[in-house]
Coordinates of C-alpha atoms in Angstrom, one line a residue:
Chain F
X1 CA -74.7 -26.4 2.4
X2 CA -74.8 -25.0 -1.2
X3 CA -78.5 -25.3 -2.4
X4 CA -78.8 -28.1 -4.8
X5 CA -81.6 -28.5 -7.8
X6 CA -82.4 -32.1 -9.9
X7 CA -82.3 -31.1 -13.6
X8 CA -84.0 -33.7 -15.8
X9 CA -81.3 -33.2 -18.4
X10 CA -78.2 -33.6 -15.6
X11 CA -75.1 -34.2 -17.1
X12 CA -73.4 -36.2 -15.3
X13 CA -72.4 -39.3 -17.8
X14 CA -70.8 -41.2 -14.8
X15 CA -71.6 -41.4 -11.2
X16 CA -69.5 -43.7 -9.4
X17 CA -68.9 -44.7 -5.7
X18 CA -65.8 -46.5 -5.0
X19 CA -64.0 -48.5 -1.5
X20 CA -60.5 -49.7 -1.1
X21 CA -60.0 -52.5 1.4
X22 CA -57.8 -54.7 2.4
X23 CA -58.4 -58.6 1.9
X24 CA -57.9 -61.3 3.9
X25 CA -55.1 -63.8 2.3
X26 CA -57.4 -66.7 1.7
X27 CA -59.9 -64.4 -0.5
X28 CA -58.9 -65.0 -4.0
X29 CA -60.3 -64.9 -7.4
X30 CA -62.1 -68.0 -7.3
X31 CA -64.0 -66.8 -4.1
X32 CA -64.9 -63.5 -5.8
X33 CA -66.3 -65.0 -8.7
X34 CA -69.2 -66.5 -6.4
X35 CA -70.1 -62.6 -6.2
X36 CA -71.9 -63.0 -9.2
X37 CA -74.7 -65.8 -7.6
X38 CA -76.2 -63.1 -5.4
X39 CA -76.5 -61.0 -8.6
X40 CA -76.5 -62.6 -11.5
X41 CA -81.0 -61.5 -11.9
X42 CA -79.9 -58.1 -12.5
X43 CA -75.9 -58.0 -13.6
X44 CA -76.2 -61.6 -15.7
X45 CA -73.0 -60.1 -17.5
X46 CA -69.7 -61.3 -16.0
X47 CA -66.1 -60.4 -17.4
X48 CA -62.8 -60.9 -16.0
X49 CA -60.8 -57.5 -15.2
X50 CA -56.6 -57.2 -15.9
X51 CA -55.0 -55.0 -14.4
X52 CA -50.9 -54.1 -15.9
X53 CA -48.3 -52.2 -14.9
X54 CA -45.7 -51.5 -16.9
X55 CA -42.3 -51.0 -15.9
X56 CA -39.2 -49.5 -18.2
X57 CA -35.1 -48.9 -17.2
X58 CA -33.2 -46.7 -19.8
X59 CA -29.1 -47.0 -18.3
X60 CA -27.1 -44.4 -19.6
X61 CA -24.0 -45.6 -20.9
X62 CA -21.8 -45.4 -24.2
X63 CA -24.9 -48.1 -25.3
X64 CA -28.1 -46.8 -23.6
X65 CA -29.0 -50.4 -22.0
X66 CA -33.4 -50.9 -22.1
X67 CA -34.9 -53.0 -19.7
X68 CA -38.8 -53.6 -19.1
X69 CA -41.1 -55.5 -17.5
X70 CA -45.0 -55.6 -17.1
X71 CA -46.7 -57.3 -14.1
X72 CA -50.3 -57.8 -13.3
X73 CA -52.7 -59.7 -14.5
X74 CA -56.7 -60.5 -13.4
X75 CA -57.5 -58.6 -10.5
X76 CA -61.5 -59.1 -10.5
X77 CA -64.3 -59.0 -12.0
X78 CA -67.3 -56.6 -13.6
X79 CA -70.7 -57.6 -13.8
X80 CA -73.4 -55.3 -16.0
X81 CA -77.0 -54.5 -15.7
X82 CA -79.2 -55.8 -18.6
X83 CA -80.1 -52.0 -19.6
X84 CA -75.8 -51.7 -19.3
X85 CA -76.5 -48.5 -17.4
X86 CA -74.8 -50.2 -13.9
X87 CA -71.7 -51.5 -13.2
X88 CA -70.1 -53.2 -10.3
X89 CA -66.5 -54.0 -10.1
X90 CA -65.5 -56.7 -7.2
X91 CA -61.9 -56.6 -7.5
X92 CA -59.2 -58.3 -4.9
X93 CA -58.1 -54.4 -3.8
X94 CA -61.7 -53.2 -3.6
X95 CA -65.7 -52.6 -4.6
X96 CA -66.7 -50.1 -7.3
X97 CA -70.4 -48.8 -8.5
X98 CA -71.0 -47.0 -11.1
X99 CA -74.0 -45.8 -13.0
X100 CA -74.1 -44.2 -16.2
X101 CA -76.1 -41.8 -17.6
X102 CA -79.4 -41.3 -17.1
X103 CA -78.5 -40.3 -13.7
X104 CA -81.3 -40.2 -11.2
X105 CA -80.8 -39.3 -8.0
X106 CA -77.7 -39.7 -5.2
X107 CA -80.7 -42.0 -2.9
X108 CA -80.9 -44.2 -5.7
X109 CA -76.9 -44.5 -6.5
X110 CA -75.8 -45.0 -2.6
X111 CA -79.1 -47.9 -1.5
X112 CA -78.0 -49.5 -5.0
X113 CA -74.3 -49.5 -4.1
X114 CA -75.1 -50.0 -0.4
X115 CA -77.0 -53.7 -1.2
X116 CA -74.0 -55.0 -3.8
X117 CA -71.6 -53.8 -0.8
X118 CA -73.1 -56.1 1.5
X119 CA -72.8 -58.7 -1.3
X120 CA -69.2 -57.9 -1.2
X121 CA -68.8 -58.3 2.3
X122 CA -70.3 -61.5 2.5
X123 CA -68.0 -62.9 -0.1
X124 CA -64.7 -61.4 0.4
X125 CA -64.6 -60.3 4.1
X126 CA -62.3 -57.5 3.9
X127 CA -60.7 -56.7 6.9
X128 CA -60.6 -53.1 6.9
X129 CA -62.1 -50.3 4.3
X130 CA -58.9 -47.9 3.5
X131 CA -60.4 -45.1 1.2
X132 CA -63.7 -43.8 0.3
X133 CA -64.2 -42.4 -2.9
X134 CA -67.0 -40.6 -5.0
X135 CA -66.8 -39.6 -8.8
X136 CA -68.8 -37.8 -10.8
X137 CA -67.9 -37.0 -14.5
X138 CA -69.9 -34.3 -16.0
X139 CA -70.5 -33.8 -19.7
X140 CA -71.6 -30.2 -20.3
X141 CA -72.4 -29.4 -23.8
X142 CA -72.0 -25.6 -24.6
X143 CA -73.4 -24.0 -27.4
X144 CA -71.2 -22.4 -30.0
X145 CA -70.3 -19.5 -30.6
X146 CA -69.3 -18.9 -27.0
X147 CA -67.7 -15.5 -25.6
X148 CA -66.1 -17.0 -22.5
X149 CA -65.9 -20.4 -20.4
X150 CA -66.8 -18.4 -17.7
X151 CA -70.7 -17.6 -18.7
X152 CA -71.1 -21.1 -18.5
X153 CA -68.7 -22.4 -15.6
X154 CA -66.4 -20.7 -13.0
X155 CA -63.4 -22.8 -12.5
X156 CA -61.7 -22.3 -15.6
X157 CA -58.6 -21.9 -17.2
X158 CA -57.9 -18.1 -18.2
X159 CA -55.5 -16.8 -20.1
X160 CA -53.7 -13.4 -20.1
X161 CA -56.5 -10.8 -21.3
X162 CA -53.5 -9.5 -24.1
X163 CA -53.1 -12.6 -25.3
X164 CA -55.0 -14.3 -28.4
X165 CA -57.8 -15.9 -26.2
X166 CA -58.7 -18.8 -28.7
X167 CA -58.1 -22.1 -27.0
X168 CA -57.6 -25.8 -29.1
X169 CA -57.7 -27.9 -26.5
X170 CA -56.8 -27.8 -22.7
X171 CA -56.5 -30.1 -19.2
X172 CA -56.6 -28.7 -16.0
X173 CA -56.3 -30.4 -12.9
X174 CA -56.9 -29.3 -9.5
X175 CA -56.4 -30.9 -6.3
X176 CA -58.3 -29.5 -3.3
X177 CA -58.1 -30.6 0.1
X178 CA -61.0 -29.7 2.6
X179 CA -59.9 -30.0 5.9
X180 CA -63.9 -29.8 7.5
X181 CA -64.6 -33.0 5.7
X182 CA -61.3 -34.7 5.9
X183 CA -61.3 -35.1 2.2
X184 CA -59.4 -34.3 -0.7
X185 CA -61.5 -33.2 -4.1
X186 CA -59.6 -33.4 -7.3
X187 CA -61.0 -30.9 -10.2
X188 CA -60.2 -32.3 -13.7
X189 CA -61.6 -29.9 -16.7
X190 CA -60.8 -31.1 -20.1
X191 CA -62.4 -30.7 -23.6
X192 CA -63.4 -33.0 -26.4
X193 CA -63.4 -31.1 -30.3
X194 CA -66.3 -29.3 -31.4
X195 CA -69.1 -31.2 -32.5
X196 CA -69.7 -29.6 -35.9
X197 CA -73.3 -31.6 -36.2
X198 CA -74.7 -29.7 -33.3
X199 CA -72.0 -26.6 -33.1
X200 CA -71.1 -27.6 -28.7
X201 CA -68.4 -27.9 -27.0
X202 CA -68.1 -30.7 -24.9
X203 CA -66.6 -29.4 -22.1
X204 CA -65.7 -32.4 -19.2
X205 CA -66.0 -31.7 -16.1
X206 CA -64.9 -34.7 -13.7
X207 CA -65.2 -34.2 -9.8
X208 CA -63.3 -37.0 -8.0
X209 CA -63.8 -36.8 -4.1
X210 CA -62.2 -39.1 -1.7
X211 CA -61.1 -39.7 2.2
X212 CA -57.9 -41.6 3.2
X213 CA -59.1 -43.4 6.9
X214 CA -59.8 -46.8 8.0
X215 CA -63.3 -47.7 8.7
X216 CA -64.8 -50.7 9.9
X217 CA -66.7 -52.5 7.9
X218 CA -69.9 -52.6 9.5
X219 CA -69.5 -49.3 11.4
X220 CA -72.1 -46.7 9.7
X221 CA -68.8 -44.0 10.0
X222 CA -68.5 -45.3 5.9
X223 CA -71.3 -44.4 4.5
X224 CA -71.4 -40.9 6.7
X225 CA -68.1 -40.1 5.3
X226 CA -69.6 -40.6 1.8
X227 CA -72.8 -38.4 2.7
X228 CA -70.1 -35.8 3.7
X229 CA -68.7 -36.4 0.3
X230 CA -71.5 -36.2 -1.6
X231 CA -72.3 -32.6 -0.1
X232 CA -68.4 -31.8 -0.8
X233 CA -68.9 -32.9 -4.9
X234 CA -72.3 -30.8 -4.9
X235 CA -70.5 -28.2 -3.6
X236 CA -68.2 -28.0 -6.1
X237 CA -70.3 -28.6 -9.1
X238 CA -73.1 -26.1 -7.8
X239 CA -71.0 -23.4 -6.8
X240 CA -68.8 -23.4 -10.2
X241 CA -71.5 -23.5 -12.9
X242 CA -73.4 -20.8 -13.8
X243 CA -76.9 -19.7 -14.5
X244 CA -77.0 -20.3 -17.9
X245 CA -75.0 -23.7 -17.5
X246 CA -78.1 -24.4 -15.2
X247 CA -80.2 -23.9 -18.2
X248 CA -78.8 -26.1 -20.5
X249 CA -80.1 -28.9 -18.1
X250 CA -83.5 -28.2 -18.3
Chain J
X1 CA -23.7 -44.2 -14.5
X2 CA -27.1 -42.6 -14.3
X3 CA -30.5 -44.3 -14.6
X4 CA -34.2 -42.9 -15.6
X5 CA -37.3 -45.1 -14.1
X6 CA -40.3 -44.0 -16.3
X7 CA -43.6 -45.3 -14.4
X8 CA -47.0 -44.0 -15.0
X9 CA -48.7 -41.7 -12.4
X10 CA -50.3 -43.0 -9.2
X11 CA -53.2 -41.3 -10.4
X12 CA -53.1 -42.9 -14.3
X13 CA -53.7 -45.9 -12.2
X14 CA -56.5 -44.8 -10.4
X15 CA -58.9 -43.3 -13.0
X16 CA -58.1 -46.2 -14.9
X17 CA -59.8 -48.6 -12.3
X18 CA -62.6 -46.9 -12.0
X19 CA -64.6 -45.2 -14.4
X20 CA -66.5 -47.3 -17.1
X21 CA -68.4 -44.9 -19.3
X22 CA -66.4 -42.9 -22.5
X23 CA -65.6 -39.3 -20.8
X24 CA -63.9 -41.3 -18.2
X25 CA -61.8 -42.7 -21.0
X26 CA -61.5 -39.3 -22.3
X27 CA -59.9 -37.9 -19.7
X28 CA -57.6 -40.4 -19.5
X29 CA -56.4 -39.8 -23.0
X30 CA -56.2 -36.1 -22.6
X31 CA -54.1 -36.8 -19.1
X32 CA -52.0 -39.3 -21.2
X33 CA -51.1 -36.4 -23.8
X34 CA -50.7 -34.4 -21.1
X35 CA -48.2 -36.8 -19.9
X36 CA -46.7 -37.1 -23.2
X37 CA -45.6 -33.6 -23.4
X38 CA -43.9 -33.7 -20.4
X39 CA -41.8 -36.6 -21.4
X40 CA -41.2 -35.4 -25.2
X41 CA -42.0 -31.7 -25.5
X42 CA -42.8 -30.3 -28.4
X43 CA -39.6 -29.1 -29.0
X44 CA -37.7 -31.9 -29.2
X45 CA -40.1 -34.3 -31.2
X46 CA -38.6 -35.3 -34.4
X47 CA -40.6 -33.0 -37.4
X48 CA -43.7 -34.7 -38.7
X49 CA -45.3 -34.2 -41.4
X50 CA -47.4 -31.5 -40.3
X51 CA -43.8 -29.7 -39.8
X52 CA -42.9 -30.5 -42.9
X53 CA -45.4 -29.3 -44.4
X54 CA -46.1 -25.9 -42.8
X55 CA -42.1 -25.1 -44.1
X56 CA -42.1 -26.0 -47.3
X57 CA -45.6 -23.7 -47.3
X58 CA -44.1 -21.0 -45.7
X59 CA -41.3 -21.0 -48.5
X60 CA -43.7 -21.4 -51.2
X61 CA -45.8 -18.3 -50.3
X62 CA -42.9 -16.1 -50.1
X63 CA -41.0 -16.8 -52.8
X64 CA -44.0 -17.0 -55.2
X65 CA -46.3 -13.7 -53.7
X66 CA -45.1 -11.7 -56.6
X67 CA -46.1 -14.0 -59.4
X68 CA -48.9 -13.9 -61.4
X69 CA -48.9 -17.2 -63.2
X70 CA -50.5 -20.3 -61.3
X71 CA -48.3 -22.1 -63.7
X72 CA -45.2 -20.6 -62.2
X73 CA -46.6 -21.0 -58.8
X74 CA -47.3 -24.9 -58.9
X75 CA -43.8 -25.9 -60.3
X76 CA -41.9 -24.2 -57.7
X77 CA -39.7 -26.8 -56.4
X78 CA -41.1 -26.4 -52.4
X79 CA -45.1 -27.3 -54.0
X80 CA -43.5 -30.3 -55.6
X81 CA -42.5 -31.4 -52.6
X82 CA -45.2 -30.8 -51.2
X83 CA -46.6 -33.0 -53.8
X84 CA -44.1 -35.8 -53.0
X85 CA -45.4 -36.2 -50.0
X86 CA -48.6 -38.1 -50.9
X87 CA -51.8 -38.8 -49.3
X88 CA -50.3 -37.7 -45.8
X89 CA -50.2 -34.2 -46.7
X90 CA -54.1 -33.7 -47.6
X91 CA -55.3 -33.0 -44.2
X92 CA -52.8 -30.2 -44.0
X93 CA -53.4 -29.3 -47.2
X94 CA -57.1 -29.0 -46.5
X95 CA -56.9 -26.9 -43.1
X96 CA -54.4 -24.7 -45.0
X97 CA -56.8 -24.0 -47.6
X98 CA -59.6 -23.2 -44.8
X99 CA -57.5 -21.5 -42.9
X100 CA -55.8 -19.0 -46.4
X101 CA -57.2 -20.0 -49.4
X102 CA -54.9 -20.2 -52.1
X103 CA -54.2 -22.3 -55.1
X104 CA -53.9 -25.5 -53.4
X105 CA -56.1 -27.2 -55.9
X106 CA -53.9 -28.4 -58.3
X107 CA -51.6 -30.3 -55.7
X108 CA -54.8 -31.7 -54.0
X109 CA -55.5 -33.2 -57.4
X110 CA -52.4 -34.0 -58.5
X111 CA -51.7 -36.2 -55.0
X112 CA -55.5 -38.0 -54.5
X113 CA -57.0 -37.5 -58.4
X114 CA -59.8 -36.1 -57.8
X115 CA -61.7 -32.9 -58.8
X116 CA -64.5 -31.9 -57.4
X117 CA -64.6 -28.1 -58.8
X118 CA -67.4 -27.6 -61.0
X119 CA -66.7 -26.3 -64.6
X120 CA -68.6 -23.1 -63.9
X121 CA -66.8 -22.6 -60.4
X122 CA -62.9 -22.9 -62.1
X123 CA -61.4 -19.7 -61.5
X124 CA -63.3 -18.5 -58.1
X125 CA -61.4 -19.3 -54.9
X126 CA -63.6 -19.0 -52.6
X127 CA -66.0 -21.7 -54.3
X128 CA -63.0 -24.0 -55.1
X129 CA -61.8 -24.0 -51.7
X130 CA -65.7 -24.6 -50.5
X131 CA -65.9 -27.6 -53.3
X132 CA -62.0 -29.4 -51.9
X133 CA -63.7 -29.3 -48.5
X134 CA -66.9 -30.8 -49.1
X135 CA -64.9 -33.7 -50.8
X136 CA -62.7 -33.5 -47.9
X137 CA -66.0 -34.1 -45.6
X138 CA -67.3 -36.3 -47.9
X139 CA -63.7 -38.9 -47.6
X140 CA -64.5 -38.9 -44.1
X141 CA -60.9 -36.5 -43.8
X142 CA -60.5 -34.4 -40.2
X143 CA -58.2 -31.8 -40.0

C-alpha cells in the first residue's frame, strides 16, 4: 500500500461516500422524509431533491419532425449540517455523504456516514446494496508561472514536445479498472481559469472509485469493500502528485 | 427514414447526483462543453461574434500596414464594422489589444464613450493600451 501523509492544508474540496440499493415498493417519499427525525439535532436543514431527464427525437424527413419529453421529478431528500460542511442525501435509489472542505480524516468521513446509514436502513429497508462508491474531488492550486503540469502532478495530459505547449483549458477523463480490488476508478482532470488575484491555477483533480456487486445490508463485506476503496483513491492521488504538489499542502 | 436519439451520458447522470460542493459543479460544466463539442464542433457552429470579429481584424491589419495616418486607418470600411458591432465587440477588442497592441482606441471609444487615456499618455501605445485595460478591469469586462 502507497504510503499516505495528512496535510493540514488537503485539498480535497469534496469527499463523498455514496450506496445504490434497491427499495422495497412500499418505501416511498413520505417514508423517507421521517429520515430527518433521527437527524434533525445536527442536519435541521431539509430540501426536496428533483431529479429530470430529458428526452429529444429529431426524424429526418423533407420537415425534420422534433419531439421531447422530460420525466422525473422528487427523488429524495438533502439534509445539511448547521456549519453546511455535511451533507446527506436519502434518495429512493440510494444514500449519499458528503463532506466538504475542511476535510479531516477518512475515520471521521466513514463512522459519520456509517451512523446516518443505519438511519437509512431503519427507514427505507432496502433490500439489497448494488454499488459502492467513493469520491474525492481535489482542488490543487498551482502557482504561476508554471513550466510543466508534470512538476506538480503525474497523470497529465501532454502534448507533442514540437507543438506550441500553451494550454487554455482541458478535460481529461480516465477510466481504470483494478481487477485486485474489483473496482473501477475514474480519473477526471480539468481546469478552472487562472486566478489573476493570487496568479494559480486551479487544477481539479476528481478521483471517483466504485464497485458493481450486491451486498447485504448488514453483512460487514460493504464497508470492507469501501476500506479497499479508500486504499485504491489514495493510491491514485498519492502516487500521481508530486513532491512539490505535496508542499503546497503544508 | 432515419432517427437521432440525443440522451445525456450515463455518467452526466451520475456526477450530477452526487457531489454537492462547486468543483463538483465544475466538472460538470467542463464535461458538458466537452459534450457540446462533440455534438456541434467547432466547425460547424454558425460564426459568432468573436468570428466576426477576428476577420474583419485580419482585413484591417493588412490592408492598412502600409499607412501612416491613424485617420486613414480608422475609416477603413472593415474598422467601421467593426464599430457597428456595438458593445459585443469590446471584449474582443480588449484581448486584441493585449494580445497586439494597436490603435484600437478610437473604436473602443467611439462604441462605449469612454476615454480613459490620460492627456499626457495620448500618443504612447503601450500606456494607452495599459489605460483601455484598467477600464476594461474596472467595468468588471473578462476576456
Amino acid at each position: 500500500m502507497v504510503e499516505t501523509t495528512r496535510f493540514p492544508n488537503a485539498p480535497i474540496t469534496e469527499a463523498l461516500l455514496d450506496i445504490r440499493v434497491t427499495l422495497p415498493a412500499q418505501t416511498d417519499l413520505v417514508k423517507l422524509a421521517t429520515f430527518h427525525d433521527a437527524i434533525k439535532q445536527q442536519y435541521p436543514s431539509k430540501q426536496e431533491r428533483l431529479a429530470w431527464r430529458g428526452h429529444l427525437e429529431i426524424k429526418a424527413s423533407p420537415v425534420p419532425e422534433v419531439s421531447q419529453s422530460a420525466t422525473g421529478g422528487p427523488d429524495g431528500y438533502l439534509f445539511t449540517s448547521v456549519d453546511g460542511r455535511q451533507v446527506v442525501q436519502a434518495r429512493l435509489d440510494g444514500f449519499t455523504f458528503s463532506r466538504l472542505k475542511p476535510y479531516d480524516k477518512w475515520e471521521s468521513l466513514r463512522d459519520e456516514a456509517q451512523e446516518l446509514w443505519q438511519h437509512y436502513v431503519r427507514i427505507a429497508s432496502p433490500e439489497t446494496v448494488t454499488r459502492v462508491a467513493l469520491r474525492y474531488i481535489n482542488r490543487i492550486e498551482i502557482p504561476l508561472p508554471m513550466r510543466d503540469f508534470k512538476d506538480y502532478i503525474l497523470t497529465t495530459p501532454e502534448i507533442a514536445p514540437d507543438l506550441p505547449q500553451g494550454l487554455d483549458n482541458f478535460f481529461m477523463r480516465l477510466v481504470i479498472p483494478d481487477p485486485k480490488a474489483q473496482a473501477v476508478a475514474i480519473v477526471t482532470e480539468t481546469m478552472e481559469p487562472i486566478d489573476e488575484s493570487s496568479n494559480r491555477l486551479p487544477l481539479i483533480f476528481d478521483i471517483d472509485v466504485f464497485r458493481m456487486a450486491a451486498f447485504n445490508i448488514q453483512d460487514n463485506a460493504m464497508w470492507e469493500a469501501f476500506e479497499y476503496l479508500h486504499d485504491l483513491k489514495n493510491d491514485i492521488f498519492f502516487k500521481s502528485i508530486t513532491l512539490k504538489a505535496k508542499e503546497l499542502f503544508q | 427514414m432515419s432517427m437521432a436519439t440525443i440522451r445525456s451520458p450515463q455518467a452526466l447522470q451520475y456526477l450530477s447526483v452526487v457531489g454537492m460542493s462547486r468543483d463538483s459543479q465544475v466538472v460538470t460544466e467542463q464535461w458538458l462543453k466537452s459534450e457540446e463539442h462533440y455534438w456541434l464542433p467547432i466547425t460547424r457552429r454558425p460564426q459568432g461574434d468573436a468570428g466576426k470579429f477576428q476577420a474583419l481584424a485580419e482585413t484591417w491589419r493588412r490592408e492598412v500596414q502600409f499607412l501612416s495616418s491613424v485617420t486613414e486607418m480608422v475609416l477603413h470600411p472593415a474598422y467601421q464594422r467593426i464599430i457597428g458591432m456595438g458593445t459585443a465587440v469590446v471584449p474582443h477588442l480588449l484581448r486584441e489589444l493585449e494580445c497586439r497592441p494597436d490603435h484600437w482606441f478610437w473604436a473602443l471609444t467611439a462604441i462605449t464613450g469612454a476615454d480613459p487615456i490620460k492627456l499626457e499618455d495620448r500618443g504612447k501605445l503601450r500606456k494607452m493600451t495599459e489605460a483601455w485595460l484598467r477600464w476594461g478591469k474596472e467595468q468588471g469586462l473578462t476576456w
